[in-house]
Short mmCIF file of C-alpha atoms and ligand atoms in Angstrom, two decimals:
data_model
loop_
_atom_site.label_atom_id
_atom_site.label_comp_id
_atom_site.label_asym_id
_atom_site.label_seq_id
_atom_site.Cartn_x
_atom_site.Cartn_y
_atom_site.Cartn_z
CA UNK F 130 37.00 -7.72 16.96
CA UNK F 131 33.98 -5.56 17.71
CA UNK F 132 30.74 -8.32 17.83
CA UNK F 133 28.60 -5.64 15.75
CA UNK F 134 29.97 -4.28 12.78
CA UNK F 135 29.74 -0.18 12.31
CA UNK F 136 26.90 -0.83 9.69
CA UNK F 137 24.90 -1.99 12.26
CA UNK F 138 25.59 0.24 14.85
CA UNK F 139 24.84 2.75 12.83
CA UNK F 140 21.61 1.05 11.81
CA UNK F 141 20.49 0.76 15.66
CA UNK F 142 21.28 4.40 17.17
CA UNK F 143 19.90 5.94 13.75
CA UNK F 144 17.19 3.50 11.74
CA UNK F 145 15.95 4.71 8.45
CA UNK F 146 12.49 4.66 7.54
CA UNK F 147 10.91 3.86 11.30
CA UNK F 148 7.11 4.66 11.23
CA UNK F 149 3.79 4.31 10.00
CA UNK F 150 2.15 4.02 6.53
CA UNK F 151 -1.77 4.51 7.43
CA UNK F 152 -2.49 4.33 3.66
CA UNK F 153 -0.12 1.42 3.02
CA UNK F 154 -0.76 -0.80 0.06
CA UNK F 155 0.18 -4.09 2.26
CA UNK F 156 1.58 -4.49 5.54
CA UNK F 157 3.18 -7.79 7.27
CA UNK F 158 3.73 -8.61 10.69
CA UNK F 159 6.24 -11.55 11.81
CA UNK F 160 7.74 -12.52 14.90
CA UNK F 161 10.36 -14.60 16.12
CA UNK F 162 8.75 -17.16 18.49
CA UNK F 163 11.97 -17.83 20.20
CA UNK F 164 13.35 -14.70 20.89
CA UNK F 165 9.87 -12.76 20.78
CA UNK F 166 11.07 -9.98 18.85
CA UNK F 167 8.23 -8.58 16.12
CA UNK F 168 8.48 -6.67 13.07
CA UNK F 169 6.18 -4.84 10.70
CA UNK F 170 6.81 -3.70 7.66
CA UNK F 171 3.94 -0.91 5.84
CA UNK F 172 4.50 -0.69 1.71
CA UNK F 173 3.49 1.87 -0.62
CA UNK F 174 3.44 0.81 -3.98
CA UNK F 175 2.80 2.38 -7.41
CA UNK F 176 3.72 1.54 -11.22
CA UNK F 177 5.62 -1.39 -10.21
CA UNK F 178 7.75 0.75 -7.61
CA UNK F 179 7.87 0.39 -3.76
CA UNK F 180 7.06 4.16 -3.37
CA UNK F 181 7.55 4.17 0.49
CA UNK F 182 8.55 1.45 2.92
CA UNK F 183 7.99 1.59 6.74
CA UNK F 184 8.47 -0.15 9.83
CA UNK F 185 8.05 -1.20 13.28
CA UNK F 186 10.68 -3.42 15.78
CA UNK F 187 9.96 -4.30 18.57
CA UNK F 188 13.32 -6.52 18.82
CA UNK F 189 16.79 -6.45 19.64
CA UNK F 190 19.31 -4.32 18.08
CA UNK F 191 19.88 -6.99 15.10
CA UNK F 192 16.24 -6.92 14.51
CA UNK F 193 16.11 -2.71 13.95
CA UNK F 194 19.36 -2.27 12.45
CA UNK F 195 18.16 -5.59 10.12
CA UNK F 196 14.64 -3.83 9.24
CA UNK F 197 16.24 -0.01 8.79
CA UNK F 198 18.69 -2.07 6.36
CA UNK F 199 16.11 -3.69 4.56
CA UNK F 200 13.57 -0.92 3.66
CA UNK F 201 16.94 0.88 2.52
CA UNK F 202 17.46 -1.57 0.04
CA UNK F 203 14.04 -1.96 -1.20
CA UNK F 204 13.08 1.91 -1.17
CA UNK F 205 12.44 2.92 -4.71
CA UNK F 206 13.27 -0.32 -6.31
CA UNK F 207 11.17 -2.53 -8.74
CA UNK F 208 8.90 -4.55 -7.21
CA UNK F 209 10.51 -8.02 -8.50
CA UNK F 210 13.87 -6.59 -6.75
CA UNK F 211 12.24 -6.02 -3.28
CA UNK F 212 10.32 -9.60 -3.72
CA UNK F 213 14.01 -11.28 -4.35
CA UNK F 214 15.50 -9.47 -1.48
CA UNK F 215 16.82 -12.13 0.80
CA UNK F 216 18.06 -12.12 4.44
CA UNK F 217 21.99 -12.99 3.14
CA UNK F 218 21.57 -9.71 1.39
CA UNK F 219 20.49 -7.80 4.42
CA UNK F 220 22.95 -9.10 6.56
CA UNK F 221 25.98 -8.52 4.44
CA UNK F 222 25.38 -5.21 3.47
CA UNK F 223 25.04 -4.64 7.37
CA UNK F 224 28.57 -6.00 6.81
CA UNK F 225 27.67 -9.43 8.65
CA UNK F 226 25.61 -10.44 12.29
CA UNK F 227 26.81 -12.71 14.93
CA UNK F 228 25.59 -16.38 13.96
CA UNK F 229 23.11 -16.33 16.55
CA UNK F 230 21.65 -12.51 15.44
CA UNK F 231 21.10 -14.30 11.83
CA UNK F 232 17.46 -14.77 12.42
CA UNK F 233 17.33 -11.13 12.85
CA UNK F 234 17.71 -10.22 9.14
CA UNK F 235 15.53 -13.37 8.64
CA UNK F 236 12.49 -11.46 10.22
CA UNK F 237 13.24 -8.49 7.88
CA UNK F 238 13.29 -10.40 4.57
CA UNK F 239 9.91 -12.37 6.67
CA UNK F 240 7.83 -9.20 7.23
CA UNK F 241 8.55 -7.70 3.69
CA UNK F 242 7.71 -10.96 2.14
CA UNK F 243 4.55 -11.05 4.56
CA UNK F 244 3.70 -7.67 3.45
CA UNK F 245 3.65 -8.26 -0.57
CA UNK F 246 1.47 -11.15 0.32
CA UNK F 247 -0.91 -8.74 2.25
CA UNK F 248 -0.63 -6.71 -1.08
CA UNK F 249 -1.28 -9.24 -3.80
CA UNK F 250 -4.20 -10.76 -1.55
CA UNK F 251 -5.96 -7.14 -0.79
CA UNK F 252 -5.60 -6.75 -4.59
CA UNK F 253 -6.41 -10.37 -5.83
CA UNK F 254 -3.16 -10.96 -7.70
CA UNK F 255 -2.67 -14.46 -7.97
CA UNK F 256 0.95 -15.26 -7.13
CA UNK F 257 2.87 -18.79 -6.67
CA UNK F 258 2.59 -20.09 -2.72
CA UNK F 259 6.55 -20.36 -2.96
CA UNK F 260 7.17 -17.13 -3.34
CA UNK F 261 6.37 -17.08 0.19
CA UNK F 262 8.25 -20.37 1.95
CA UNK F 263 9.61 -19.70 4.98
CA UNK F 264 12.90 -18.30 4.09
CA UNK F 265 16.66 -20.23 5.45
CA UNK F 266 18.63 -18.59 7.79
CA UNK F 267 21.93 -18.29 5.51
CA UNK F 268 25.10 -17.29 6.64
FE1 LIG W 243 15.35 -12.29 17.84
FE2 LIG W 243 16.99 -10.36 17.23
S1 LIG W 243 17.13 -11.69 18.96
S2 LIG W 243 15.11 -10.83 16.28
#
């Protein structure tokens, strides 16, 4: 069996949503201490919506195909909906990562996390500290 699904092939010759948002509402940047990799995520939002969703990876494969995935499935969704997006999510509907690329989608769900923090502290939205634990690496 092929170590990378198609999904995530896919993901890595051909991301989704790679770039820049110089206006964006909030923007997080996490990195993997081990591993090095980094990740940014920009986020436009309006009315509740995430408008437009950007990032950066500098990472391995895992890490871009992870982030492309992830600002796919939080592009035009309700904010609450982005917020609950979780790295188990990412990495299944990349149809699954090798056990040690799991901390790959971890960054994604990470950075977007780090970036609605950026948001609600720019904007002075009080919000509950747990809403932004570290998230577990879930298989
Ligand atoms: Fe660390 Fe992929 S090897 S993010």
């Amino acid at each position: 069996m092929a170590l990378y699904s198609e999904k995530v092939m896919d993901h890595f010759r051909n991301p989704r949503n790679v770039g820049v948002i110089e206006d964006a509402d909030g923007v997080g940047e996490v990195g993997n201490a081990k591993c090095g990799d980094i990740m940014k995520i920009y986020l436009k939002i309006g009315n509740g919506i995430i408008e437009d969703v950007k990032f950066e990876t500098f990472g391995c494969g895992s890490a871009i195909a992870s982030s492309s995935m992830a600002t796919e499935l939080i592009k035009g969704k309700p904010v609450e909906d982005a917020l609950a997006l979780t790295n188990k999510a990412v990495t299944e509907a990349l149809d699954g990562l090798p056990a040690h690329k799991l901390h790959c989608s971890v960054l994604a769900e990470e950075a977007i996390k780090a970036a609605f923090k950026d948001y609600y502290d720019k904007n002075g939205i009080s919000y509950d500290p747990a809403m932004f634990a570290e998230p577990e690496e879930e298989e």
